[in-house]
Every structure is written in structure tokens, then in C-alpha cells.
XYZ file of C-alpha atoms in Angstrom:
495
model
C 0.000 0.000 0.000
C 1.393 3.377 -0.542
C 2.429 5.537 2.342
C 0.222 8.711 1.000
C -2.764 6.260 1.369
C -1.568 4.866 4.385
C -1.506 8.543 5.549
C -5.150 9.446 4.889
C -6.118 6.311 6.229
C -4.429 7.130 9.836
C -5.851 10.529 9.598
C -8.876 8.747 9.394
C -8.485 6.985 12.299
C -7.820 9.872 14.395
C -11.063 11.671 13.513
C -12.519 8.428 14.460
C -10.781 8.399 18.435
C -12.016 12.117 18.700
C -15.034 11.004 20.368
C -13.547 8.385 22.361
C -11.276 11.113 23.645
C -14.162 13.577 24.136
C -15.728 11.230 27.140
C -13.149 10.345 28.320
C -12.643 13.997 29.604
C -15.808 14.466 30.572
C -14.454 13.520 34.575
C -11.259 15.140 33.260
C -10.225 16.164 36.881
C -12.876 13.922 39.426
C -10.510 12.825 41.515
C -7.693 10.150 40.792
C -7.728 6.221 41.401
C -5.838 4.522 43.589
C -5.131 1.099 42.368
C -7.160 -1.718 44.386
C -3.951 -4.011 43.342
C -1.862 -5.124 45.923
C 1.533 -6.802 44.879
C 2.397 -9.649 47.122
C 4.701 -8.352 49.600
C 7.709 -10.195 48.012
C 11.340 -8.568 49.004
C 13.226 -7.709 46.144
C 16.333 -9.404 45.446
C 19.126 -9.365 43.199
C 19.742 -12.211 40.778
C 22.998 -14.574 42.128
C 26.496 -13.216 40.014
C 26.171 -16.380 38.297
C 22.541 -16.245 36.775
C 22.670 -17.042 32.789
C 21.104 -13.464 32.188
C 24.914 -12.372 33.490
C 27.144 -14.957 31.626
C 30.060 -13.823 29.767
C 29.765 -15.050 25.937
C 32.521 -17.546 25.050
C 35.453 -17.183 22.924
C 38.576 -15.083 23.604
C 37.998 -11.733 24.156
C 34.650 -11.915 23.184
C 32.713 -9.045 22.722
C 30.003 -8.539 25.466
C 28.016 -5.650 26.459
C 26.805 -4.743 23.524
C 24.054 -1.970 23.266
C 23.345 0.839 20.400
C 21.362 3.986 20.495
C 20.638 6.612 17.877
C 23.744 8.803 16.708
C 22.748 11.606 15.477
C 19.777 13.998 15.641
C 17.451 12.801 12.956
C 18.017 9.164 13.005
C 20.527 8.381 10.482
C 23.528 7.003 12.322
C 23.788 5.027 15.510
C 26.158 4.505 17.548
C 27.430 0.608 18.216
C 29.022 -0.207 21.699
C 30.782 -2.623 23.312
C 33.611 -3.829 26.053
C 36.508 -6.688 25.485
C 38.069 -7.836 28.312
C 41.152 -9.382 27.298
C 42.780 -7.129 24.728
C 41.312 -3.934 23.121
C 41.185 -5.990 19.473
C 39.457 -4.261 16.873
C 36.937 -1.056 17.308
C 35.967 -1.537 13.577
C 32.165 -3.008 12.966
C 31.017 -4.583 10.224
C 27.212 -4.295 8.561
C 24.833 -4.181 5.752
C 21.610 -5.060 5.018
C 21.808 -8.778 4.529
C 23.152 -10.830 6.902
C 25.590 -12.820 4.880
C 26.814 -9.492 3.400
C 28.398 -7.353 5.813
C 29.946 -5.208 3.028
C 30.542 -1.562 4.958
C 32.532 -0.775 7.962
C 33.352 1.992 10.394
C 36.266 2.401 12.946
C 35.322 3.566 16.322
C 37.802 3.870 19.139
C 37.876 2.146 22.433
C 38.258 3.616 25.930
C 38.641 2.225 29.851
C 39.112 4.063 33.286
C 39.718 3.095 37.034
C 37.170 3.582 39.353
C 39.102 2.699 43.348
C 40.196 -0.761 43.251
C 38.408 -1.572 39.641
C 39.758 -1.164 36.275
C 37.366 -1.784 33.226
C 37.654 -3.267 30.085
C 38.221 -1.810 26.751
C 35.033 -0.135 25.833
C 34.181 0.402 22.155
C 32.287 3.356 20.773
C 31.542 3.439 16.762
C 29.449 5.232 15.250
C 27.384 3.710 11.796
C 26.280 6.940 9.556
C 24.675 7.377 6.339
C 21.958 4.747 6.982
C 18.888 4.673 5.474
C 16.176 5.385 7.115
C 13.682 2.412 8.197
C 15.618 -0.179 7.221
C 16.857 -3.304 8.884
C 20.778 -3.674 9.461
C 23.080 -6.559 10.764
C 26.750 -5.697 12.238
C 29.261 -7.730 13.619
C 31.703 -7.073 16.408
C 34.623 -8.492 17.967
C 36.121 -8.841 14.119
C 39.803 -10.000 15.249
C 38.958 -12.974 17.458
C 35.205 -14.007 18.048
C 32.820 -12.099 15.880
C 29.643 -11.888 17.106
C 26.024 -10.688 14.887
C 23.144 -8.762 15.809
C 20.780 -6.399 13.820
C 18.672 -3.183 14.193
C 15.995 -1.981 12.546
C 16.631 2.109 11.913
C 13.586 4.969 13.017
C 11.397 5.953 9.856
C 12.426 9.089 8.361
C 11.102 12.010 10.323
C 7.609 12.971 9.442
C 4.405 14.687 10.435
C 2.508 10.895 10.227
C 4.892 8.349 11.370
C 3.565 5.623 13.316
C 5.622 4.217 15.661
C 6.200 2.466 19.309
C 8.403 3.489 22.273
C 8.975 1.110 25.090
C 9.398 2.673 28.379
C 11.325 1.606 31.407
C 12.904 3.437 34.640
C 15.076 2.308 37.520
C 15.973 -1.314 36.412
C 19.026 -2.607 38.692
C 19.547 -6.612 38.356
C 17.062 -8.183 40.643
C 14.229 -11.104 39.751
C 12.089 -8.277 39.496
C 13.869 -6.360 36.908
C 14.473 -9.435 34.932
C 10.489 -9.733 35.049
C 10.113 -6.524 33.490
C 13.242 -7.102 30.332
C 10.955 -10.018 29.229
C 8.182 -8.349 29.516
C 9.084 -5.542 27.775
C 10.679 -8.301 25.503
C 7.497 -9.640 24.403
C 5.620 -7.136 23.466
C 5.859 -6.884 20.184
C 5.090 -3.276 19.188
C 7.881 -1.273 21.152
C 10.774 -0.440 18.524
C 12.785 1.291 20.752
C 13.526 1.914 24.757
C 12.927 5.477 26.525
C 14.848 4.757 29.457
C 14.174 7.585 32.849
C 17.395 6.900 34.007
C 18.866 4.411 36.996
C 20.596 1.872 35.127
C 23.017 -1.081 37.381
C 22.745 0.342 40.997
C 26.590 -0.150 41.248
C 26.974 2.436 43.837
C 24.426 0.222 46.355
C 27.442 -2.269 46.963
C 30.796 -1.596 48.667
C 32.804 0.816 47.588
C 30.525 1.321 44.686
C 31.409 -2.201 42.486
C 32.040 -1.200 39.313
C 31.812 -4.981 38.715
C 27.896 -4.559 38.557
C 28.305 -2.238 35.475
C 29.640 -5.521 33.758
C 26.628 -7.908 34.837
C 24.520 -5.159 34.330
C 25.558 -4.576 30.628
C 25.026 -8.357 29.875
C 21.998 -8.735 31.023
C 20.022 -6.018 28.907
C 22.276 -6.587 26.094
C 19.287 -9.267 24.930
C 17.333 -5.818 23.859
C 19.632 -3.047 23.812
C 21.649 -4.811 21.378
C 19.148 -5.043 18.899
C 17.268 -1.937 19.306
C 17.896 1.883 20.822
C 17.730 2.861 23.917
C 17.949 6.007 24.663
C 19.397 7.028 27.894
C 18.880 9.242 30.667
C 21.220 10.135 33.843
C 19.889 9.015 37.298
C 20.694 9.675 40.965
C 22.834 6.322 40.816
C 24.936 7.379 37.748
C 26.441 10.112 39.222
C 29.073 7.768 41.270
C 30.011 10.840 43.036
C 32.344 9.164 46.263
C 34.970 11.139 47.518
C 35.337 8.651 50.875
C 37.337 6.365 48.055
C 38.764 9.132 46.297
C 36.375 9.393 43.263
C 35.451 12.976 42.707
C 34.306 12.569 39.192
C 30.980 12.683 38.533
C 29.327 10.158 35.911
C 32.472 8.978 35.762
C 31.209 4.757 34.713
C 28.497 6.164 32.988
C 30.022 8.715 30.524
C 32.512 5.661 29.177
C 29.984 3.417 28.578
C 27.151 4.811 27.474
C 27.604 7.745 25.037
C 24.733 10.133 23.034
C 24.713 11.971 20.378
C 24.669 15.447 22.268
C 26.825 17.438 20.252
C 24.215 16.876 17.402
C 21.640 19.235 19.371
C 24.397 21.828 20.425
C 24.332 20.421 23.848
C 27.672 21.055 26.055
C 27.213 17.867 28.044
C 25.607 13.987 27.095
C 23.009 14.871 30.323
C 20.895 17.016 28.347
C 19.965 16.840 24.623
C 17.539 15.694 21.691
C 16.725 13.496 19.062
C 14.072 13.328 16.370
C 12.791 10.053 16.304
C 9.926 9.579 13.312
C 6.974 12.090 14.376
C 8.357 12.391 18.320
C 11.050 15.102 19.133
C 12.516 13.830 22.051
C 14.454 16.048 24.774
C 16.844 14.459 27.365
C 17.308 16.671 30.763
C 19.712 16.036 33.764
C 17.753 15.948 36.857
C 21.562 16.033 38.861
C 23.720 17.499 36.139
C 22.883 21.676 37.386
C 22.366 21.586 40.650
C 25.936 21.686 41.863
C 28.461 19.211 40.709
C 31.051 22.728 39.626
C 30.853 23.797 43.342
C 30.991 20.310 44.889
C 34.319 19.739 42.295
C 35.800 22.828 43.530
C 35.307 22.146 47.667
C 36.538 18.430 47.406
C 39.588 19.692 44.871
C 40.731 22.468 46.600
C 39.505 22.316 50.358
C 38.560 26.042 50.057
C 36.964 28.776 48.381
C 36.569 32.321 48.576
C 33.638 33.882 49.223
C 33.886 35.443 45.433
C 34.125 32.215 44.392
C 31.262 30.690 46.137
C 29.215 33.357 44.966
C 30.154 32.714 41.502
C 29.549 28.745 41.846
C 26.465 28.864 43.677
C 24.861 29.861 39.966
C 25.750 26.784 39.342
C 23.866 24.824 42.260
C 20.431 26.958 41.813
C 20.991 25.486 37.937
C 19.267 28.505 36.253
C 21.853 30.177 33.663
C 23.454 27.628 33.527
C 24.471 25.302 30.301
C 21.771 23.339 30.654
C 19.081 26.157 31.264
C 20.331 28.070 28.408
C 20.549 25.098 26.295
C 16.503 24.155 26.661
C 15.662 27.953 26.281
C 16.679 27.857 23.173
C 15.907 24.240 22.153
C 12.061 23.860 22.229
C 11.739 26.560 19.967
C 13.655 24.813 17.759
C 10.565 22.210 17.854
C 8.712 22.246 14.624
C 5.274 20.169 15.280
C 4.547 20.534 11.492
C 7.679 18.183 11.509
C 7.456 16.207 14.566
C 4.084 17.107 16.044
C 5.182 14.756 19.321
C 7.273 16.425 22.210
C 8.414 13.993 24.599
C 10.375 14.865 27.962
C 12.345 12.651 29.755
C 13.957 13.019 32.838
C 14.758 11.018 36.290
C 13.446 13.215 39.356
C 9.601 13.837 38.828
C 8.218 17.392 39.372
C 4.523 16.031 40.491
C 4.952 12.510 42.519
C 2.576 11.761 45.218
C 4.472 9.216 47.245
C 6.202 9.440 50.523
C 9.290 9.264 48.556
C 11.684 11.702 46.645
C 9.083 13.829 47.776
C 9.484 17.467 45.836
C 13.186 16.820 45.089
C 12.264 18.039 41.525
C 10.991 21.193 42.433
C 13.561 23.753 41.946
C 13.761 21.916 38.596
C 10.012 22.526 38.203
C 9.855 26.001 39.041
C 12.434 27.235 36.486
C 11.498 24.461 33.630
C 7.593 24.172 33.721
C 6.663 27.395 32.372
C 8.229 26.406 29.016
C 7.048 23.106 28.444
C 3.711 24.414 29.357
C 4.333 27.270 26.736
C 5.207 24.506 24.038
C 2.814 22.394 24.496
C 4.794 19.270 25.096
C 2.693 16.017 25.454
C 4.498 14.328 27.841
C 6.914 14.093 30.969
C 8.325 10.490 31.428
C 10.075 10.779 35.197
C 11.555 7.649 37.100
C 13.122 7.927 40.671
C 10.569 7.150 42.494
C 9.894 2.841 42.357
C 6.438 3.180 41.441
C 3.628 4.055 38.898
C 1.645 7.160 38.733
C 0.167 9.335 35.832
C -0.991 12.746 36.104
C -3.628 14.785 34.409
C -2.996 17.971 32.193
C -1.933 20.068 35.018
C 0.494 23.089 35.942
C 1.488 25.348 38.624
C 2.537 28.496 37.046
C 0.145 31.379 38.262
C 2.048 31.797 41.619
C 3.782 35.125 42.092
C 4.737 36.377 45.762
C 1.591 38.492 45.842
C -1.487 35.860 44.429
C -1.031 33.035 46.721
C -2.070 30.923 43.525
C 0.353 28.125 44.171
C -1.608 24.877 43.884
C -1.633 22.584 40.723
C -4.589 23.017 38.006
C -5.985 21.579 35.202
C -3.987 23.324 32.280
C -5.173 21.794 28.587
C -1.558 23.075 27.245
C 0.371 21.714 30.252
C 1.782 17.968 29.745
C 0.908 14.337 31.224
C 3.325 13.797 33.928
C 4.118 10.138 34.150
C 6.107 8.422 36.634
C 7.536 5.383 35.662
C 10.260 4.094 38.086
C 9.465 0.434 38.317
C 11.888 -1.492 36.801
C 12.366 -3.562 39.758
C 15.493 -2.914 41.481
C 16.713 -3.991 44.317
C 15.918 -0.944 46.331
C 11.727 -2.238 46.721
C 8.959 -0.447 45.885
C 7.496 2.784 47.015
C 4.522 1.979 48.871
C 3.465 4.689 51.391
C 1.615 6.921 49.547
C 0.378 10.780 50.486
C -3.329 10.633 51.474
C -5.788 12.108 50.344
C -4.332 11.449 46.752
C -3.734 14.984 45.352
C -6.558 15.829 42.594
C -3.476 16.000 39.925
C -3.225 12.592 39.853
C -5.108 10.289 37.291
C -3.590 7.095 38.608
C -1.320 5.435 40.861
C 0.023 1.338 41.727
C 2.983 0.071 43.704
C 3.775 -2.274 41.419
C 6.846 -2.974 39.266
C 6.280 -3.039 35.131
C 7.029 -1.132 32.093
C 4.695 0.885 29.589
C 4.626 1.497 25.462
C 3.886 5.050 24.038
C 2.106 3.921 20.658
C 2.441 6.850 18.088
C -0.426 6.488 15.590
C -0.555 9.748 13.056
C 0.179 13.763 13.739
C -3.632 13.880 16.161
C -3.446 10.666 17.944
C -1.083 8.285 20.605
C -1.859 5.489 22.708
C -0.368 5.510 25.976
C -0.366 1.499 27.914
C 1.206 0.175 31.307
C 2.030 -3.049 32.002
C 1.706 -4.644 35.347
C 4.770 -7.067 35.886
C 2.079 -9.631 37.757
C 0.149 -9.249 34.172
C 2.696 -9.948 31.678
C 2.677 -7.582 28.576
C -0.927 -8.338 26.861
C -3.260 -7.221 30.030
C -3.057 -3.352 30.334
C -3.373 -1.549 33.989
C -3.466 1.922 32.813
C -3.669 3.293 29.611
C -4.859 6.666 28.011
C -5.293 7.946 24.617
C -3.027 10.877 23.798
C -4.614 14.071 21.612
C -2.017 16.142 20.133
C -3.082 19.676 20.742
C -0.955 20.939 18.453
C -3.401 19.007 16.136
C -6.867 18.911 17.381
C -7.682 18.781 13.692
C -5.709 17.030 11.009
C -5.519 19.966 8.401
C -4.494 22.771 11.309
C -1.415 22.931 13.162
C -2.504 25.098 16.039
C 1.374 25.756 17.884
């Protein structure tokens, strides 16, 4: 079928959800649901160093680890990474379009650091441009001793009605429970490619921060991130920030192994940047990355400061004019929703979270941020940090000045859905106490571990589903249907 037919008939199917949309907002703000579900009080374990989900692949120096995301800003070019252990070998990577013909190649280079007592391995950064745009690829790696295949599948070329699936998933760690959620997310067969809300191997939750559990941790999701993007966000436990051992470096495990494409948005730092993804724009903020890390460098460095100097560096602790703040003032209106009418957030520390937990440690983010997503119109805040579920309604809390005492959250048709999303299942437990009354911002709310799909149908419509981890992938807890309002109709952009 032709794609301009294949365009009016998604069109189509938006005017047809209009109405499901319509009632469903009729109790728009009623008061939020509490789920009735109650996950058997199970503790939360990590999965014994020896599990098969952590086994090293065999061969001499073997490549292992292996994970890609998108390496560049429209979807073209992604980046192919990887660790050997014994030697560095080769950084080069082989691929094409047919398995059995692997006829180009790119060179990447290969890195390692110390981290206390640990040393890495020799991780492998290459980066695979000039692809074509929804197309499926195979590569090889590890080309000097044992060569090892996978394949991807690249985004469709960016476009007002691209259909396409996200996967979601937030605070994972290496428990039973986040192995649960991997094959979950596994099966379901729609997501193409993983938002991840930051938290990735809880390292720093053992001794002296075991950089170890980056290893195991990179083998295990290696059974999806090898074959499809994932595109990552900084957490609380990447920052690795330890100066009792002598490790003053923030990010330190996390900026060698996992790398972005952030100089592609004109981003200063791989914290905060974006990526066009089919119809979704997607922005990447650092909940930790503002708020601080200059002065704490400078006191654990130098042992002193001037006053001058403290002055100077506490700009950098309240974040605001500071790279990042600069960089997303002039980034969203960069956002052209006759291109990519989808504006996706993502982020670690949540700015509305009704739990007993984490509790408003987003909110000097909030209070600088909000007013411009709100402004742009952007569909969607994906948070994790907190080990739980909850999804807001349209809501903001911008009135307040010192005089109007208008400082509580209301409904707001241009403000986003806020959606918390930190249950991967680590080995931290769930949040379960939860603020009572539940606040009249939030839509809905479960202890419970899982992961969720953002469905992308055409430029109007998007179909929002979370998955229970006691359900398995085909039974849906909570699920919403998205309506772009930069298109309430299919023939007006209205931002």
C-alpha cells in the first residue's frame, strides 16, 4: 500500500478516536484512582552473580556488552558499543543489510578508566552513519577474534505521520524483578525502541561502589539493547560521586559506557539533549547534572573557596543560567510540530509525585522548567526515581507570584501528562506509602513494578499502555489515549 494512502487512512483513524477522547474527559479532573492491586509483599532481590542473564559469551575476548542507540539527531547514524576484556582488538564493525553481506565498515575507538580498586575493560564506541532510514541492518563485532552478529531496525524518516512504538522503562538494577520486566518488555511486540528515565546497574548500592555490577549489568540487557535503541537518561545512581574512596568525578562509569549523540543538538554535556525520532522530538534533561556538581568539584579539589568564588559557583547549584538552562531555552523553539508534532520529555526526578518518597526533590527543577514546556505544548513528561507508577492529568502550577497566593496545581489543557515510571524492579523495593488524600493532579497510581509502550499512531493521535509485571505484557493496567493539541484537527497545526 502506498504511504500517501496509508496517511489518509491514519488521519482517518484519528477523527474516528475524537469522540472516544471527548468522554473520556468528561471527569477530566474527578478525583484520581488509587489502584485496588496489591503486589504480594515479596522482598526484592538481586539475581545470584552467576545467573545465565549475566554470563560472559565464550570465545577469547569476546565481545560482550553490547548496546546501540541513535547517533545523530534525525536518526541516520547510531552509535554501536561494546567492552573486550582481554585485549582492546578491533573497534571496527562490520554491517549491511543482509546478513551474509556485511559489506561496509566503520572504525570507532575504544576507551577504559579506574574507578578505586576496579579497572574496566576496553570499551568500544563506533558510530554507523549514512543509513537509510527504516531499514533493517546486521553488524558484527569483535572482528579479530570471536565475531559476534546482531541487527537493528533504523527509526522511519522524520515525518508529520509516522507511526511508531516506544517502550518505556525506569530504575531497572539486576534483581528477579527487573528481569520480570526485560521479558516483559521483551514480548511485546510493538515497542521499537527503549525510553529509558534513568537508573541503570545500581553499582553504587554495593561496597565501595562495584564497578563490577556495570559488567553484569551490561550483559543482562544486552538481549534488547543490542538489537534496538535505547535512549538514555542520567539518574541519581549514575552520578558515582564518592569522595570517601577518592572518586570525585561525577558520571564517571556512565560517561565511558554509554555515550549520546549530544553534540548533534548543540548540547555542552551527554546529560541534556535531543533526538528526532519519526513524528516524536525527544528532549533528554539532567535531573543532577545543574544543581551543583562545579561547586561540589571545587570544595573536594581544593579544600577552600573564597567567598567570590562561592558566589560565583552557587549559579551553578540553583541550575538557572546555567548550560543546561540556556541550552533548553533555546531548544524547544527549535521544535517544529509541522515536523514532529510529538514532544516527549524525559527526565529522572519527577516534578509532580505523590508518594512518601523523593518527595518534591524536583521542584527547583520545576519552578524554572515548567513554564516552558507548558508554553510549548509538550505532550508528555516520562520521570523515574521514584519505584512506582503514577500518571498525572494535564496540570500546571505556574500562576504563583509572591503576591497571588495561587500556588496549587490546576488543570492546564496546554500543560503535559506527567508520568512516573520508576518500576523497573530494582533492588531498592517499591514505594509503597503513599500521600493521602491522593492529590486531585493525579489520574492514577500502583505500587507495582512493570514497564509501559507510548504507541504513536498519526500527527492527532497516541496510545499511551502500562504493564503490570504480575500481568505480563498483553493485560493493560493503565492506559490513556493521547490528543495532540498541536493538532486537534488534522488539516491545522494550532502551535
Amino acid at each position: 500500500m502506498a504511504r500517501g494512502v496509508e496517511g489518509k487512512m491514519r488521519l482517518g483513524l484519528g477523527v474516528m478516536l475524537s469522540a472516544v477522547l471527548a468522554a473520556g474527559l468528561a471527569g477530566f479532573c474527578q478525583g484520581g484512582v488509587t489502584s485496588s492491586f496489591v503486589r504480594k509483599a515479596e522482598k526484592t532481590a538481586d539475581m545470584p552473580i552467576d545467573s545465565d542473564v549475566f554470563a560472559v559469551p565464550p570465545g577469547y575476548n569476546a565481545p560482550q556488552q553490547v548496546h546501540i542507540t541513535q547517533g545523530n539527531h534525525e536518526g541516520s547514524a547510531m552509535i554501536i558499543s561494546w567492552v573486550t576484556e582481554d585485549e582492546p582488538g578491533s573497534s571496527d564493525v562490520l554491517y549491511g543489510t543482509h546478513k551474509d553481506k556485511l559489506n561496509n565498515s566503520a572504525t570507532g575507538k575504544h576507551t577504559r578508566y579506574s574507578f578505586f580498586n576496579y579497572t574496566s575493560g576496553y570499551i568500544h564506541h563506533c558510530t554507523l552513519r549514512r543509513l537509510k532510514h527504516d531499514t533493517t541492518y546486521y553488524y558484527a563485532v569483535g572482528i579479530d577474534h570471536t565475531v559476534r552478529t546482531f541487527w537493528f531496525t533504523t527509526p522511519p524518516k522524520v515525518g508529520l505521520d509516522v507511526p511508531y512504538t516506544f517502550g518505556l522503562i525506569g530504575d531497572l538494577g539486576q534483581s528477579y524483578d527487573s528481569n520480570i520486566t526485560l521479558s516483559h518488555y521483551e514480548s511485546n511486540p510493538k515497542a521499537q525502541a527503549v525510553l529509558f528515565v534513568g537508573d541503570l546497574s545500581y553499582a553504587d548500592n554495593y561496597p565501595n561502589h562495584d564497578n563490577a555490577r556495570w559488567d553484569t549489568w551490561g550483559r543482562f540487557v544486552e538481549r534488547s539493547a543490542a538489537y534496538q535503541p535505547w535512549i538514555w537518561t542520567a539518574g541519581n545512581h549514575e552520578i558515582d560521586f564518592a569522595p570517601e574512596i577518592g572518586e570525585i568525578q561525577p558520571f564517571k562509569p556512565f560517561r565511558h559506557r554509554y555515550h549520546v549523540p549530544y553534540k548533534a543538538s548543540g548540547s555542552t554535556a551527554p546529560f541534556w539533549y535531543s533526538i528526532k525520532h519519526g513524528s516524536a522530538y525527544i528532549i533528554v534533561l539532567a535531573s543532577y547534572s545543574a544543581y551543583g556538581m562545579k561547586l561540589r568539584r571545587l570544595l573536594f579539589q581544593r579544600n577552600i573557596a573564597t567567598d567570590d568564588e562561592l558566589q560565583l559557583n552557587l549559579l551553578s547549584f540553583t541550575g538557572k543560567y546555567t548550560p543546561q538552562y540556556k541550552w533548553l531555552e533555546e531548544e524547544l523553539p527549535k521544535v517544529d510540530r509541522s515536523e514532529t508534532p510529538w514532544l516527549i520529555v524525559l527526565m529522572h526526578s519527577p516534578w509532580y509525585n505523590s508518594y512518601n518518597y523523593h518527595y518534591m526533590e524536583g521542584e527547583t527543577m520545576r519552578v524554572m522548567y515548567e513554564p516552558w514546556l507548558v508554553q510549548h505544548k509538550v505532550d508528555a513528561v516520562f520521570a523515574g526515581h521514584v519505584h512506582a507508577y503514577e500518571r498525572s492529568h494535564r496540570i500546571s502550577n505556574i500562576a504563583y507570584n509572591i503576591v497571588n497566593g495561587k500556588c496549587q496545581p490546576v488543570e492546564d489543557e496546554s500543560a503535559p501528562v506527567y508520568i512516573t515510571i520508576g518500576d523497573g524492579g530494582n533492588l531498592e523495593g517499591l514505594a509503597t506509602n503513599m500521600t493521602e488524600p491522593q492529590p486531585s493532579y493525579s489520574a492514577f497510581r500502583e505500587a507495582s513494578f512493570g514497564h509501559a509502550i507510548f504507541e504513536i499512531k498519526n500527527r492527532t493521535h497516541a496510545y499511551y499502555a502500562w504493564h503490570r509485571n504480575q500481568d505480563g505484557y498483553s493485560r493493560v493496567a493503565d492506559s490513556m489515549w493521547f490528543h495532540n493539541r498541536c493538532w486537534r484537527s488534522p488539516n491545522e497545526n494550532q502551535c
